[in-house]
Short mmCIF file of C-alpha atoms and ligand atoms in Angstrom, two decimals:
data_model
loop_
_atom_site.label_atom_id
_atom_site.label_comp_id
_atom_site.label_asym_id
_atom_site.label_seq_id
_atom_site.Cartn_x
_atom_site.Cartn_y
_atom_site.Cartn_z
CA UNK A 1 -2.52 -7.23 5.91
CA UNK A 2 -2.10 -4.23 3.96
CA UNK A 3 -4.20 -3.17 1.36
CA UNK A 4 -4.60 -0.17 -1.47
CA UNK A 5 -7.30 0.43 -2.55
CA UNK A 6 -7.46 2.65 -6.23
CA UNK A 7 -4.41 4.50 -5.59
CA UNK A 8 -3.92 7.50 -8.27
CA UNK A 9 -0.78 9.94 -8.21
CA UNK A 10 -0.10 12.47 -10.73
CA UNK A 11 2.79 14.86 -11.21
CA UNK A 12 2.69 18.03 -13.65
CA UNK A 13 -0.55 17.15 -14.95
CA UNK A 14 1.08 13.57 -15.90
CA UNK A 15 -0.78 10.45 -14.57
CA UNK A 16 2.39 8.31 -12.97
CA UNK A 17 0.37 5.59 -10.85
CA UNK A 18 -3.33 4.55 -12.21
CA UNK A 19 -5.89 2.78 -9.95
CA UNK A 20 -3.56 0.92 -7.84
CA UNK A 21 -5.29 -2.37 -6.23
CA UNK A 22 -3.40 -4.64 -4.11
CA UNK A 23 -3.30 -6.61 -1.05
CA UNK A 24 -0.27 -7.87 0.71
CA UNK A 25 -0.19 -10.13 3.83
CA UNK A 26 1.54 -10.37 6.69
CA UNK A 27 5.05 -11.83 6.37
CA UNK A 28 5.23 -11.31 2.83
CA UNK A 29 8.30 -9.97 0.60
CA UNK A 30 6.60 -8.78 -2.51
CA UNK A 31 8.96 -7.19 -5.09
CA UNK A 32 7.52 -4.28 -6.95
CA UNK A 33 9.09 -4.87 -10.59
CA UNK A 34 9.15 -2.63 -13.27
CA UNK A 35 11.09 -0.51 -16.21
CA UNK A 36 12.95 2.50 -14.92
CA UNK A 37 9.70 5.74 -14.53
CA UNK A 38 7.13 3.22 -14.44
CA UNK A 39 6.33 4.60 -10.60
CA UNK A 40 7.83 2.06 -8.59
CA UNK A 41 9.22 4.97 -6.03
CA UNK A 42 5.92 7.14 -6.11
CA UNK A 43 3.91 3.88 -4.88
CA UNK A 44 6.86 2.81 -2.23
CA UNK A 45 6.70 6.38 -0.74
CA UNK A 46 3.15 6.89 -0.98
CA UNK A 47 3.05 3.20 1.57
CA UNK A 48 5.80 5.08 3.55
CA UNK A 49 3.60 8.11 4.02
CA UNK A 50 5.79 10.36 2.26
CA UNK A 51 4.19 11.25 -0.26
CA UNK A 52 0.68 12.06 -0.73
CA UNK A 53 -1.58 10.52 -3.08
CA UNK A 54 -4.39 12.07 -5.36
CA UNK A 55 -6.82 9.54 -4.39
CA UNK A 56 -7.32 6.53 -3.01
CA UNK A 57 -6.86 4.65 0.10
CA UNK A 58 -4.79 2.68 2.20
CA UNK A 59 -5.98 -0.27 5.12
CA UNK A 60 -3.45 -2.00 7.40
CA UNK A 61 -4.59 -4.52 9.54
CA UNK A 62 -8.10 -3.42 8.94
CA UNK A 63 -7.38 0.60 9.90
CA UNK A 64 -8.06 3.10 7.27
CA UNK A 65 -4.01 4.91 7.65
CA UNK A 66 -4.90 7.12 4.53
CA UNK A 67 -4.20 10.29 6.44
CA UNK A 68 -1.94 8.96 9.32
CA UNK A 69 1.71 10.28 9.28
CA UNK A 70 4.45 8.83 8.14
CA UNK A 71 5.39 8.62 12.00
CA UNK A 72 2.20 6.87 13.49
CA UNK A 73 2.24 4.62 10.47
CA UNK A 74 5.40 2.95 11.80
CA UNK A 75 6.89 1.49 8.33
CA UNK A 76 10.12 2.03 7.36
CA UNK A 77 12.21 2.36 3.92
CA UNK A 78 16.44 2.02 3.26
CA UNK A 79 16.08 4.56 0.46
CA UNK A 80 18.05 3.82 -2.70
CA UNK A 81 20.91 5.74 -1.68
CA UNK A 82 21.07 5.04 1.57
CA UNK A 83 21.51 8.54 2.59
CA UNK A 84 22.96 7.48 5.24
CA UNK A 85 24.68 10.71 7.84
CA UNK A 86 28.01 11.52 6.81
CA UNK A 87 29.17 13.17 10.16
CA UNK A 88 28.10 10.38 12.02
CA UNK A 89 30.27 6.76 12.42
CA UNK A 90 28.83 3.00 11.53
CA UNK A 91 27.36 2.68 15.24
CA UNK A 92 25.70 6.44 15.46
CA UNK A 93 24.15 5.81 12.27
CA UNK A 94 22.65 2.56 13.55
CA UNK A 95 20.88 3.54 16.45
CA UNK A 96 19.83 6.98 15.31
CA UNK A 97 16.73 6.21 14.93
CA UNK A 98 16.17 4.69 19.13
CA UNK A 99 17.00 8.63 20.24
CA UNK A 100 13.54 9.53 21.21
CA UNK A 101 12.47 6.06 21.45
CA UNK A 102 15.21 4.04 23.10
CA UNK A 103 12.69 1.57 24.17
CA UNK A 104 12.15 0.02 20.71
CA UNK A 105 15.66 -2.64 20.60
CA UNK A 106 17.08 -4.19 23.90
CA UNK A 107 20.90 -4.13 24.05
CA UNK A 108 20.61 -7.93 23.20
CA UNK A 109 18.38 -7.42 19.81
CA UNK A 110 20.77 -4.49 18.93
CA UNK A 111 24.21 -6.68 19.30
CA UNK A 112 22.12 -9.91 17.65
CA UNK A 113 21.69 -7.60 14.76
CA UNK A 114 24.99 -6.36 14.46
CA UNK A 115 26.22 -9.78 14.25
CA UNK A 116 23.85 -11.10 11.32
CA UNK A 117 24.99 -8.46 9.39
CA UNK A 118 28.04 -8.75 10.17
CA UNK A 119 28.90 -5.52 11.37
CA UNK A 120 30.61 -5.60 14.07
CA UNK A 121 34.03 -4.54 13.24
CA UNK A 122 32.99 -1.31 11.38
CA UNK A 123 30.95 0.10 13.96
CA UNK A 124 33.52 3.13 14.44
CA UNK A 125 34.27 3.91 11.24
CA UNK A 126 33.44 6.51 9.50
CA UNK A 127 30.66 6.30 6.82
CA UNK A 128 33.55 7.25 3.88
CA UNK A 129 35.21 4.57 4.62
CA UNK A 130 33.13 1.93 4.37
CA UNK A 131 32.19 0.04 0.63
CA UNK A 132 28.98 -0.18 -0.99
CA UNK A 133 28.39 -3.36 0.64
CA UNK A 134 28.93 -2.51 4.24
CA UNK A 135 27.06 0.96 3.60
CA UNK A 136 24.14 -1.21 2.07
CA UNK A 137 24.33 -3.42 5.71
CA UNK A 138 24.69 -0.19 7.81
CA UNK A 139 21.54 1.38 6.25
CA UNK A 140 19.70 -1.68 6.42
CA UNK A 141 20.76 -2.04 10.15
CA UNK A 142 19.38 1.72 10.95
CA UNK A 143 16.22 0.73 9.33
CA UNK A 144 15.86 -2.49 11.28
CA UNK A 145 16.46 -1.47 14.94
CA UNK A 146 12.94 1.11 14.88
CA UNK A 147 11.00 -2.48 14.55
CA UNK A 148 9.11 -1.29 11.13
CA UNK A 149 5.57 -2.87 11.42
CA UNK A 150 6.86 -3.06 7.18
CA UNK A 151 9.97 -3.03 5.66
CA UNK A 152 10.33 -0.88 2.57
CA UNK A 153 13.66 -1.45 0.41
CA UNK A 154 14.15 0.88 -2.57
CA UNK A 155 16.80 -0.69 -5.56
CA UNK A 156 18.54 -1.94 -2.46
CA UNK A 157 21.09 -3.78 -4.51
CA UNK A 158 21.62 -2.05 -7.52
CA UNK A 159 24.50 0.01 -6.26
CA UNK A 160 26.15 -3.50 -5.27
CA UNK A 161 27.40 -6.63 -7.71
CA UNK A 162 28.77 -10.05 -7.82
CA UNK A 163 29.20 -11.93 -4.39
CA UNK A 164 28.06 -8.56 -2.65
CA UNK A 165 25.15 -8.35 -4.04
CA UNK A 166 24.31 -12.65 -3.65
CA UNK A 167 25.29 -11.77 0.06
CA UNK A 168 22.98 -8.82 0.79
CA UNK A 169 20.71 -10.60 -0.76
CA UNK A 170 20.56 -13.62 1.05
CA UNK A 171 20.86 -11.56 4.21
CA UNK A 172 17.71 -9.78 3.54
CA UNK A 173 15.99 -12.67 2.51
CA UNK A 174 16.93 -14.30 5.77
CA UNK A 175 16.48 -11.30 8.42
CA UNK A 176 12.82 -10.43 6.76
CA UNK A 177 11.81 -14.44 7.09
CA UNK A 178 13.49 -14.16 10.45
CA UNK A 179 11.09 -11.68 12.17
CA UNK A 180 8.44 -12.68 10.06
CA UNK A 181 8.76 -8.85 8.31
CA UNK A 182 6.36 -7.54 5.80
CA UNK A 183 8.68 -6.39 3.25
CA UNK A 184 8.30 -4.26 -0.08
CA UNK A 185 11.46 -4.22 -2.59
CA UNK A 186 11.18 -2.12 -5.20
CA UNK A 187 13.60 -3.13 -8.20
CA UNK A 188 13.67 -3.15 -11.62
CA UNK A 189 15.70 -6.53 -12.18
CA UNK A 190 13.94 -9.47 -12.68
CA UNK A 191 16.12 -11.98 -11.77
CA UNK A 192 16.11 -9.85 -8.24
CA UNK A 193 12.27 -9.59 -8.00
CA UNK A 194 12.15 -13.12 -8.76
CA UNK A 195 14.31 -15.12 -6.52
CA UNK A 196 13.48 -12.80 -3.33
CA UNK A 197 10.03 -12.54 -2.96
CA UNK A 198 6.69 -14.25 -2.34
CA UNK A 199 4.97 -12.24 -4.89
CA UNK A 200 6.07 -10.26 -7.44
CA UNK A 201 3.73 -7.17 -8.49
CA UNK A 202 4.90 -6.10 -12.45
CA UNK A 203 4.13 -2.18 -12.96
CA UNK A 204 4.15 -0.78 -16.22
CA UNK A 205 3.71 3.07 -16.70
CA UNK A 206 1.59 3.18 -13.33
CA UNK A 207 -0.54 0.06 -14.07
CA UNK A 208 -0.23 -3.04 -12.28
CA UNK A 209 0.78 -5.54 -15.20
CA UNK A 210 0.41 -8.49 -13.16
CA UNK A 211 1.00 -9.64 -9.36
CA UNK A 212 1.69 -13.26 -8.73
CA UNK A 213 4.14 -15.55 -7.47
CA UNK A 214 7.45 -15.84 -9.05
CA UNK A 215 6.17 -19.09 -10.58
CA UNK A 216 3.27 -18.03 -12.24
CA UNK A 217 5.01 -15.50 -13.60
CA UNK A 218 7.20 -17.20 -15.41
CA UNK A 219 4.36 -19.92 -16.10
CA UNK A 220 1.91 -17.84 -16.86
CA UNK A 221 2.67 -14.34 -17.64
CA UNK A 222 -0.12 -12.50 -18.47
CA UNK A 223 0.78 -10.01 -21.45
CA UNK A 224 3.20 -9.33 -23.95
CA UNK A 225 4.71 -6.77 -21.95
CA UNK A 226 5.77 -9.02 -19.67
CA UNK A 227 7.02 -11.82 -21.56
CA UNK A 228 9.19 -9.07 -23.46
CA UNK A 229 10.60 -7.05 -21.13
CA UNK A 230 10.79 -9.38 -18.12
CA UNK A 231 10.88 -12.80 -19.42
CA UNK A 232 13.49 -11.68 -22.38
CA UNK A 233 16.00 -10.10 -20.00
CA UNK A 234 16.14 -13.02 -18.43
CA UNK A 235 16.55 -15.22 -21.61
CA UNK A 236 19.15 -12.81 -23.09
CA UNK A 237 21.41 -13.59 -19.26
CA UNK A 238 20.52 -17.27 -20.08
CA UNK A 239 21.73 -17.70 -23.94
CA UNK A 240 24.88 -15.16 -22.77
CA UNK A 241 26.06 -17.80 -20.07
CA UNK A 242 24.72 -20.62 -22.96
CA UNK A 243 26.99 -18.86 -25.16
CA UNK A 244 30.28 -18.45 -23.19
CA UNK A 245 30.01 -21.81 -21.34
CA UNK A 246 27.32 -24.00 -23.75
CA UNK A 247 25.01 -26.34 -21.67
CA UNK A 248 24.24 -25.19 -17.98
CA UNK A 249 22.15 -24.95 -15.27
CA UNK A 250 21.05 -21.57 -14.99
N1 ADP B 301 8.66 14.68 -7.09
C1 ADP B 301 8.39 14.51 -8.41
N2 ADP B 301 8.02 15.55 -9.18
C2 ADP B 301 7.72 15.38 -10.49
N3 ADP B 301 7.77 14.21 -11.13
C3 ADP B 301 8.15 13.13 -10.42
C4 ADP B 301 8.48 13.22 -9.02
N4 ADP B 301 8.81 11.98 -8.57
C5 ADP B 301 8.69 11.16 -9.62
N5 ADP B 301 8.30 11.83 -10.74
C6 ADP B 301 8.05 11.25 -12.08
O1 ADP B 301 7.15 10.17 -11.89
C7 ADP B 301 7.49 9.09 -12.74
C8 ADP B 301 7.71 7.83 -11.90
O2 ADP B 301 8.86 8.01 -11.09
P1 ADP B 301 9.35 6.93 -10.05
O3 ADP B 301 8.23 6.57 -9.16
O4 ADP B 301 10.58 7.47 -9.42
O5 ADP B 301 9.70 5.70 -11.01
P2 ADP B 301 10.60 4.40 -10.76
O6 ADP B 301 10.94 4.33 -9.32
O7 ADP B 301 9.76 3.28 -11.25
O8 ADP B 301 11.82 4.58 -11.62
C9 ADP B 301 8.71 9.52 -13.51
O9 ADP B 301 8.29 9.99 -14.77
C10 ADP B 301 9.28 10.63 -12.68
O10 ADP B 301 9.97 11.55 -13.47
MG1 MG B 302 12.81 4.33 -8.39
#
């Protein structure tokens, strides 16, 4: 389990995450869901041990890791865009991370990994060459093969749409239930948050609005800010599909 405990952050004198309280269990994809500077990447690299936190603390699997490195903590993140290296190809990219631990991924895991994401035709080319979605599977790939004892995904589909996006998707979904992952995906779509994850934790200008399963949610959201900014985007997809195509299933 992993759990913060009255996490505070401030930058330039301006408070951007307020008394964050959560607990997150093992095996769990938990969506972090929120309007765009509400702190959703402060609180993902604060987990990561990125960045440092005003106060506050941080437990995982009943250690205090408050002041352990990003290295010792073991997590891992595919940040938002990618940054994945541009001199290296597909393949070097991939197993960058096994240089000073090649120990991590057996040749097996690494080629079983390659396949679900279907990667194994790009593996030589060159990271300018590839699209969005491959980049997106690449990154995701790199992350996977250090073993993170958590998964952190920033946006990791916003730079990707239509069947693309339903693929990654779906992939992620699958690989994270697959090895039984603790995953974080921070995202500020609600239609994402909701159909990926366990839990979905609602953030509004550094406050945790709510955190709950996608079904109470939608069943019971808690405030107005959530049935107007997260429950209305959704509507406004709805009566736009309504609209076009009349009754539906949506
Ligand atoms: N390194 C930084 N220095 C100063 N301000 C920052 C820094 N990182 C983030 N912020 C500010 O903190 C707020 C939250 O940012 P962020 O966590 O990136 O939000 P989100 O990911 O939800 O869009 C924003 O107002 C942003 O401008
Ligand atoms: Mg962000």
């Amino acid at each position: 389990m992993l759990e913060l405990k009255n996490i505070k952050k401030q930058f330039d004198g301006n408070i951007v995450l307020d008394d964050i309280n959560l607990k997150i269990q093992k095996g769990e994809i938990v969506s972090m869901l929120g309007p765009s500077g509400s702190g959703k990447t402060t609180l993902l690299n604060i987990i990561l041990g990125l960045t440092q936190m005003d106060s506050g603390s941080i437990i995982f699997e009943g250690e205090d890791i408050t002041n352990t490195s990003m290295k010792d903590r073991g997590f891992n993140i595919v940040f938002q865009d990618y940054a994945l290296f541009p001199n290296l190809n597909a393949y070097q990219n991939i197993v960058y991370g096994l240089k000073n631990n090649s120990k991590l991924i057996n040749k097996e895991e690494l080629d079983g990994l390659i396949n679900f994401l279907g990667l194994e035709d790009h593996l030589k080319k060159s990271i300018y060459k590839l699209s969005g979605g491959q980049k997106q599977r690449v990154a995701l790939a790199r992350t996977l093969v250090t073993k993170p004892k958590i998964l952190l995904l920033d946006e990791p589909l916003s730079a990707l749409d239509g069947v693309i996006k339903e693929t990654i998707k779906n992939k992620i979904k699958d690989i994270t239930k697959k090895y039984n992952l603790t995953t974080i995906i921070v995202t500020h779509d609600p239609e994402e948050a909701l159909t990926m994850s366990d839990k979905v934790l609602i953030i509004n200008k550094g406050r945790i609005s709510q955190f709950g399963t996608p079904k109470e949610v939608i069943n019971k959201p808690k405030n107005n800010f959530i049935k107007e900014f997260i429950l209305s985007q959704l509507q406004i997809k709805r009566n736009n599909i309504y609209s076009l195509f009349g009754e539906c299933y949506v």
